[in-house]
PDB file of C-alpha atoms in Angstrom:
ATOM      1  CA  UNK A   1     -12.273   4.768  -0.745  1.00  0.00           C
ATOM      2  CA  UNK A   2      -9.307   2.478  -0.229  1.00  0.00           C
ATOM      3  CA  UNK A   3      -5.734   2.756   0.945  1.00  0.00           C
ATOM      4  CA  UNK A   4      -2.784   1.430  -1.075  1.00  0.00           C
ATOM      5  CA  UNK A   5       0.793   0.826   0.008  1.00  0.00           C
ATOM      6  CA  UNK A   6       2.891   1.145  -3.153  1.00  0.00           C
ATOM      7  CA  UNK A   7       6.558   0.265  -3.452  1.00  0.00           C
ATOM      8  CA  UNK A   8       8.158   2.015  -6.421  1.00  0.00           C
ATOM      9  CA  UNK A   9       8.568   1.381  -9.265  1.00  0.00           C
ATOM     10  CA  UNK A  10       4.917   0.616 -10.043  1.00  0.00           C
ATOM     11  CA  UNK A  11       3.089  -0.632 -13.120  1.00  0.00           C
ATOM     12  CA  UNK A  12       0.273   0.907 -15.131  1.00  0.00           C
ATOM     13  CA  UNK A  13      -1.977  -1.793 -13.680  1.00  0.00           C
ATOM     14  CA  UNK A  14      -1.153  -0.573 -10.161  1.00  0.00           C
ATOM     15  CA  UNK A  15      -2.087   2.973 -11.139  1.00  0.00           C
ATOM     16  CA  UNK A  16      -5.333   2.075 -12.913  1.00  0.00           C
ATOM     17  CA  UNK A  17      -6.628   0.614  -9.636  1.00  0.00           C
ATOM     18  CA  UNK A  18      -6.499   4.011  -7.935  1.00  0.00           C
ATOM     19  CA  UNK A  19      -9.514   6.317  -7.791  1.00  0.00           C
ATOM     20  CA  UNK A  20      -9.897   9.846  -6.491  1.00  0.00           C
ATOM     21  CA  UNK A  21     -10.256  10.022  -2.707  1.00  0.00           C
ATOM     22  CA  UNK A  22      -8.229   6.833  -2.256  1.00  0.00           C
ATOM     23  CA  UNK A  23      -5.033   7.271  -0.261  1.00  0.00           C
ATOM     24  CA  UNK A  24      -1.525   6.057  -1.017  1.00  0.00           C
ATOM     25  CA  UNK A  25       1.618   5.537   1.036  1.00  0.00           C
ATOM     26  CA  UNK A  26       4.833   5.278  -0.982  1.00  0.00           C
ATOM     27  CA  UNK A  27       7.887   3.148  -0.251  1.00  0.00           C
ATOM     28  CA  UNK A  28      11.436   2.820  -1.644  1.00  0.00           C
ATOM     29  CA  UNK A  29      12.278   5.727  -3.964  1.00  0.00           C
ATOM     30  CA  UNK A  30      10.940   9.208  -4.712  1.00  0.00           C
ATOM     31  CA  UNK A  31      12.498  11.730  -7.104  1.00  0.00           C
ATOM     32  CA  UNK A  32      12.522  15.464  -6.369  1.00  0.00           C
ATOM     33  CA  UNK A  33      12.027  17.749  -9.369  1.00  0.00           C
ATOM     34  CA  UNK A  34      11.087  21.377 -10.017  1.00  0.00           C
ATOM     35  CA  UNK A  35      10.754  24.054 -12.718  1.00  0.00           C
ATOM     36  CA  UNK A  36      14.412  24.504 -13.633  1.00  0.00           C
ATOM     37  CA  UNK A  37      14.998  20.765 -13.769  1.00  0.00           C
ATOM     38  CA  UNK A  38      12.190  20.237 -16.244  1.00  0.00           C
ATOM     39  CA  UNK A  39      13.081  23.275 -18.336  1.00  0.00           C
ATOM     40  CA  UNK A  40      16.509  21.760 -18.803  1.00  0.00           C
ATOM     41  CA  UNK A  41      15.101  18.320 -19.563  1.00  0.00           C
ATOM     42  CA  UNK A  42      12.315  19.237 -21.950  1.00  0.00           C
ATOM     43  CA  UNK A  43      13.213  22.660 -23.371  1.00  0.00           C
ATOM     44  CA  UNK A  44      16.956  22.038 -23.683  1.00  0.00           C
ATOM     45  CA  UNK A  45      17.062  18.271 -24.188  1.00  0.00           C
ATOM     46  CA  UNK A  46      19.175  17.511 -21.151  1.00  0.00           C
ATOM     47  CA  UNK A  47      19.162  13.856 -20.140  1.00  0.00           C
ATOM     48  CA  UNK A  48      19.291  12.337 -16.684  1.00  0.00           C
ATOM     49  CA  UNK A  49      21.138   9.191 -15.705  1.00  0.00           C
ATOM     50  CA  UNK A  50      18.256   8.260 -13.392  1.00  0.00           C
ATOM     51  CA  UNK A  51      15.697   5.675 -14.475  1.00  0.00           C
ATOM     52  CA  UNK A  52      12.345   7.291 -13.681  1.00  0.00           C
ATOM     53  CA  UNK A  53      10.241   4.567 -15.299  1.00  0.00           C
ATOM     54  CA  UNK A  54       7.358   3.595 -13.019  1.00  0.00           C
ATOM     55  CA  UNK A  55       8.390   6.074 -10.368  1.00  0.00           C
ATOM     56  CA  UNK A  56       6.918   9.044  -8.538  1.00  0.00           C
ATOM     57  CA  UNK A  57       8.251  12.594  -8.613  1.00  0.00           C
ATOM     58  CA  UNK A  58       7.591  15.299  -6.059  1.00  0.00           C
ATOM     59  CA  UNK A  59       7.582  19.005  -6.886  1.00  0.00           C
ATOM     60  CA  UNK A  60      10.257  20.327  -4.542  1.00  0.00           C
ATOM     61  CA  UNK A  61      13.440  22.360  -4.203  1.00  0.00           C
ATOM     62  CA  UNK A  62      14.647  21.001  -0.872  1.00  0.00           C
ATOM     63  CA  UNK A  63      16.582  22.750   1.838  1.00  0.00           C
ATOM     64  CA  UNK A  64      19.705  20.630   2.234  1.00  0.00           C
ATOM     65  CA  UNK A  65      23.150  20.875   3.813  1.00  0.00           C
ATOM     66  CA  UNK A  66      26.343  19.956   1.981  1.00  0.00           C
ATOM     67  CA  UNK A  67      28.289  17.376   4.006  1.00  0.00           C
ATOM     68  CA  UNK A  68      31.089  14.901   3.480  1.00  0.00           C
ATOM     69  CA  UNK A  69      30.149  11.824   1.506  1.00  0.00           C
ATOM     70  CA  UNK A  70      29.570   8.896   3.846  1.00  0.00           C
ATOM     71  CA  UNK A  71      27.429   5.799   4.231  1.00  0.00           C
ATOM     72  CA  UNK A  72      24.787   7.960   5.912  1.00  0.00           C
ATOM     73  CA  UNK A  73      25.040  10.706   3.272  1.00  0.00           C
ATOM     74  CA  UNK A  74      26.012   8.943  -0.009  1.00  0.00           C
ATOM     75  CA  UNK A  75      25.184  11.972  -2.164  1.00  0.00           C
ATOM     76  CA  UNK A  76      27.026  14.392   0.128  1.00  0.00           C
ATOM     77  CA  UNK A  77      23.798  16.064   1.229  1.00  0.00           C
ATOM     78  CA  UNK A  78      21.875  16.028   4.489  1.00  0.00           C
ATOM     79  CA  UNK A  79      18.123  16.709   4.222  1.00  0.00           C
ATOM     80  CA  UNK A  80      17.108  19.684   6.360  1.00  0.00           C
ATOM     81  CA  UNK A  81      13.594  20.501   5.196  1.00  0.00           C
ATOM     82  CA  UNK A  82      12.005  18.939   2.138  1.00  0.00           C
ATOM     83  CA  UNK A  83       8.685  20.580   1.374  1.00  0.00           C
ATOM     84  CA  UNK A  84       6.391  20.626  -1.640  1.00  0.00           C
ATOM     85  CA  UNK A  85       5.830  23.491  -4.031  1.00  0.00           C
ATOM     86  CA  UNK A  86       2.730  24.422  -6.048  1.00  0.00           C
ATOM     87  CA  UNK A  87       2.317  22.176  -9.076  1.00  0.00           C
ATOM     88  CA  UNK A  88       0.235  24.305 -11.444  1.00  0.00           C
ATOM     89  CA  UNK A  89       3.099  26.162 -13.074  1.00  0.00           C
ATOM     90  CA  UNK A  90       4.664  22.821 -14.099  1.00  0.00           C
ATOM     91  CA  UNK A  91       1.531  21.772 -15.987  1.00  0.00           C
ATOM     92  CA  UNK A  92       3.196  21.607 -19.393  1.00  0.00           C
ATOM     93  CA  UNK A  93       5.741  19.035 -18.253  1.00  0.00           C
ATOM     94  CA  UNK A  94       3.331  16.277 -17.165  1.00  0.00           C
ATOM     95  CA  UNK A  95       2.945  14.561 -20.520  1.00  0.00           C
ATOM     96  CA  UNK A  96       6.649  14.617 -21.454  1.00  0.00           C
ATOM     97  CA  UNK A  97       7.558  13.321 -17.984  1.00  0.00           C
ATOM     98  CA  UNK A  98       5.276  10.379 -18.632  1.00  0.00           C
ATOM     99  CA  UNK A  99       6.019   9.722 -22.304  1.00  0.00           C
ATOM    100  CA  UNK A 100       9.767  10.322 -22.256  1.00  0.00           C
ATOM    101  CA  UNK A 101      10.676   9.194 -18.746  1.00  0.00           C
ATOM    102  CA  UNK A 102       7.898   6.798 -17.748  1.00  0.00           C
ATOM    103  CA  UNK A 103       6.833   8.693 -14.607  1.00  0.00           C
ATOM    104  CA  UNK A 104       3.563   7.334 -13.167  1.00  0.00           C
ATOM    105  CA  UNK A 105       2.883   9.521 -10.135  1.00  0.00           C
ATOM    106  CA  UNK A 106       3.257  13.226  -9.409  1.00  0.00           C
ATOM    107  CA  UNK A 107       3.210  14.410  -5.792  1.00  0.00           C
ATOM    108  CA  UNK A 108       2.454  18.062  -5.236  1.00  0.00           C
ATOM    109  CA  UNK A 109       0.055  20.623  -3.839  1.00  0.00           C
ATOM    110  CA  UNK A 110      -2.691  22.694  -5.423  1.00  0.00           C
ATOM    111  CA  UNK A 111      -3.510  20.329  -8.278  1.00  0.00           C
ATOM    112  CA  UNK A 112      -2.972  20.426 -12.015  1.00  0.00           C
ATOM    113  CA  UNK A 113      -5.112  21.255 -15.044  1.00  0.00           C
ATOM    114  CA  UNK A 114      -6.821  19.692 -18.051  1.00  0.00           C
ATOM    115  CA  UNK A 115      -3.709  18.723 -20.019  1.00  0.00           C
ATOM    116  CA  UNK A 116      -2.357  16.783 -17.053  1.00  0.00           C
ATOM    117  CA  UNK A 117      -5.730  15.150 -16.459  1.00  0.00           C
ATOM    118  CA  UNK A 118      -5.775  13.972 -20.067  1.00  0.00           C
ATOM    119  CA  UNK A 119      -2.197  12.680 -19.840  1.00  0.00           C
ATOM    120  CA  UNK A 120      -3.050  10.697 -16.696  1.00  0.00           C
ATOM    121  CA  UNK A 121      -6.051   9.196 -18.500  1.00  0.00           C
ATOM    122  CA  UNK A 122      -4.197   8.415 -21.736  1.00  0.00           C
ATOM    123  CA  UNK A 123      -1.012   7.047 -20.204  1.00  0.00           C
ATOM    124  CA  UNK A 124      -1.943   5.766 -16.753  1.00  0.00           C
ATOM    125  CA  UNK A 125      -0.858   8.283 -14.159  1.00  0.00           C
ATOM    126  CA  UNK A 126      -2.088   9.950 -10.980  1.00  0.00           C
ATOM    127  CA  UNK A 127      -1.624  13.150  -9.031  1.00  0.00           C
ATOM    128  CA  UNK A 128      -1.098  12.604  -5.313  1.00  0.00           C
ATOM    129  CA  UNK A 129      -1.900  15.652  -3.217  1.00  0.00           C
ATOM    130  CA  UNK A 130      -0.113  16.624  -0.053  1.00  0.00           C
ATOM    131  CA  UNK A 131      -1.281  19.295   2.369  1.00  0.00           C
ATOM    132  CA  UNK A 132       0.630  22.568   2.208  1.00  0.00           C
ATOM    133  CA  UNK A 133       2.681  23.495   5.247  1.00  0.00           C
ATOM    134  CA  UNK A 134       3.697  19.950   6.135  1.00  0.00           C
ATOM    135  CA  UNK A 135       7.359  20.148   5.109  1.00  0.00           C
ATOM    136  CA  UNK A 136       8.639  19.206   8.565  1.00  0.00           C
ATOM    137  CA  UNK A 137       6.502  16.068   8.538  1.00  0.00           C
ATOM    138  CA  UNK A 138       7.441  15.184   4.949  1.00  0.00           C
ATOM    139  CA  UNK A 139      11.110  15.380   5.848  1.00  0.00           C
ATOM    140  CA  UNK A 140      10.653  12.632   8.440  1.00  0.00           C
ATOM    141  CA  UNK A 141       9.413  10.322   5.654  1.00  0.00           C
ATOM    142  CA  UNK A 142      12.720  10.722   3.781  1.00  0.00           C
ATOM    143  CA  UNK A 143      15.420   8.440   5.116  1.00  0.00           C
ATOM    144  CA  UNK A 144      18.267   9.600   2.904  1.00  0.00           C
ATOM    145  CA  UNK A 145      19.287  11.577  -0.157  1.00  0.00           C
ATOM    146  CA  UNK A 146      20.719   8.690  -2.160  1.00  0.00           C
ATOM    147  CA  UNK A 147      21.896  10.543  -5.250  1.00  0.00           C
ATOM    148  CA  UNK A 148      21.589  13.801  -7.166  1.00  0.00           C
ATOM    149  CA  UNK A 149      21.737  14.744 -10.849  1.00  0.00           C
ATOM    150  CA  UNK A 150      21.945  18.152 -12.580  1.00  0.00           C
ATOM    151  CA  UNK A 151      23.366  19.587  -9.390  1.00  0.00           C
ATOM    152  CA  UNK A 152      24.434  22.785 -11.115  1.00  0.00           C
ATOM    153  CA  UNK A 153      20.734  23.716 -10.749  1.00  0.00           C
ATOM    154  CA  UNK A 154      20.811  23.304  -6.948  1.00  0.00           C
ATOM    155  CA  UNK A 155      18.405  23.392  -5.159  1.00  0.00           C
ATOM    156  CA  UNK A 156      16.342  22.609  -8.280  1.00  0.00           C
ATOM    157  CA  UNK A 157      18.505  19.575  -8.938  1.00  0.00           C
ATOM    158  CA  UNK A 158      17.026  16.182  -9.696  1.00  0.00           C
ATOM    159  CA  UNK A 159      17.101  14.386  -6.343  1.00  0.00           C
ATOM    160  CA  UNK A 160      16.752  10.695  -5.552  1.00  0.00           C
ATOM    161  CA  UNK A 161      15.321  10.183  -2.089  1.00  0.00           C
ATOM    162  CA  UNK A 162      15.138   6.938  -0.152  1.00  0.00           C
ATOM    163  CA  UNK A 163      11.728   6.968   1.518  1.00  0.00           C
ATOM    164  CA  UNK A 164       9.774   4.974   4.057  1.00  0.00           C
ATOM    165  CA  UNK A 165       6.040   5.323   4.708  1.00  0.00           C
ATOM    166  CA  UNK A 166       5.762   8.490   2.636  1.00  0.00           C
ATOM    167  CA  UNK A 167       2.140   9.393   3.196  1.00  0.00           C
ATOM    168  CA  UNK A 168      -0.734   8.940   3.313  1.00  0.00           C
ATOM    169  CA  UNK A 169      -1.231  11.008   0.173  1.00  0.00           C
ATOM    170  CA  UNK A 170      -4.613  11.731  -1.400  1.00  0.00           C
ATOM    171  CA  UNK A 171      -5.366  10.544  -4.927  1.00  0.00           C
ATOM    172  CA  UNK A 172      -6.589  13.893  -6.221  1.00  0.00           C
ATOM    173  CA  UNK A 173      -6.465  13.133  -9.970  1.00  0.00           C
ATOM    174  CA  UNK A 174      -6.755   9.589 -11.278  1.00  0.00           C
ATOM    175  CA  UNK A 175      -6.279   7.745 -14.567  1.00  0.00           C
ATOM    176  CA  UNK A 176     -10.026   7.595 -15.269  1.00  0.00           C
ATOM    177  CA  UNK A 177     -10.609  11.322 -15.645  1.00  0.00           C
ATOM    178  CA  UNK A 178     -11.471  11.909 -12.000  1.00  0.00           C
ATOM    179  CA  UNK A 179     -10.307  15.127 -10.345  1.00  0.00           C
ATOM    180  CA  UNK A 180     -11.258  16.482  -6.942  1.00  0.00           C
ATOM    181  CA  UNK A 181     -10.284  19.927  -8.236  1.00  0.00           C
ATOM    182  CA  UNK A 182     -12.830  19.718 -11.040  1.00  0.00           C
ATOM    183  CA  UNK A 183     -15.454  18.466  -8.593  1.00  0.00           C
ATOM    184  CA  UNK A 184     -14.812  21.445  -6.310  1.00  0.00           C
ATOM    185  CA  UNK A 185     -14.933  23.827  -9.290  1.00  0.00           C
ATOM    186  CA  UNK A 186     -18.273  22.406 -10.428  1.00  0.00           C
ATOM    187  CA  UNK A 187     -19.699  22.486  -6.897  1.00  0.00           C
ATOM    188  CA  UNK A 188     -18.655  26.115  -6.449  1.00  0.00           C
ATOM    189  CA  UNK A 189     -20.265  27.063  -9.773  1.00  0.00           C
ATOM    190  CA  UNK A 190     -23.564  25.442  -8.765  1.00  0.00           C
ATOM    191  CA  UNK A 191     -23.590  27.143  -5.367  1.00  0.00           C
ATOM    192  CA  UNK A 192     -22.705  30.477  -6.927  1.00  0.00           C
ATOM    193  CA  UNK A 193     -25.625  30.142  -9.325  1.00  0.00           C
ATOM    194  CA  UNK A 194     -27.976  29.331  -6.466  1.00  0.00           C
ATOM    195  CA  UNK A 195     -26.800  32.330  -4.420  1.00  0.00           C
ATOM    196  CA  UNK A 196     -27.159  34.696  -7.383  1.00  0.00           C
ATOM    197  CA  UNK A 197     -30.642  33.371  -8.065  1.00  0.00           C
ATOM    198  CA  UNK A 198     -31.652  33.904  -4.436  1.00  0.00           C
ATOM    199  CA  UNK A 199     -30.531  37.517  -4.804  1.00  0.00           C
ATOM    200  CA  UNK A 200     -32.527  37.954  -7.974  1.00  0.00           C
ATOM    201  CA  UNK A 201     -29.417  38.192 -10.122  1.00  0.00           C
ATOM    202  CA  UNK A 202     -29.108  36.253 -13.367  1.00  0.00           C
ATOM    203  CA  UNK A 203     -25.697  35.407 -14.703  1.00  0.00           C
TER     204      UNK A 203
END
């Protein structure tokens, strides 16, 4: 296990170094994205003016406050609480995010499935897991909401956050086919089989 401090944007080479159970702290820029954003992008062909190539996205619909545009709040939004939502239901968007927009890292909770795992392996991406219930802490890692796109979808807009020391995050799915979720699933299956056998039950 190793720890990596990554300043976005990153390269495929940076990502291929990461293995499950490593940890990562992100610097510079993080993009917030959620279901409605990606439905617009990939089901309706809506384009963003943001360059996501080599960047990380986080599955979120943040709690923000509309304020006057200023040097402190250049997008006209103050971050109140920026938490992370469950990733699984956004499974079908992983590959298009990577192929069409160049995204390299997805930050979320709960993990993703086989199609995402294959996309990470084929294209050079990772899933970085964050513990649920840590929204207050996550918000302290976000220095500023720098810009926003597709704001008619608010709060499921596409957000550009300025971040500092965002992490540590756990590499839960890597670009070599590794997945802590699959390891847990396999371990549970083995233990279940052993318990059933001890009870004289055959599956």
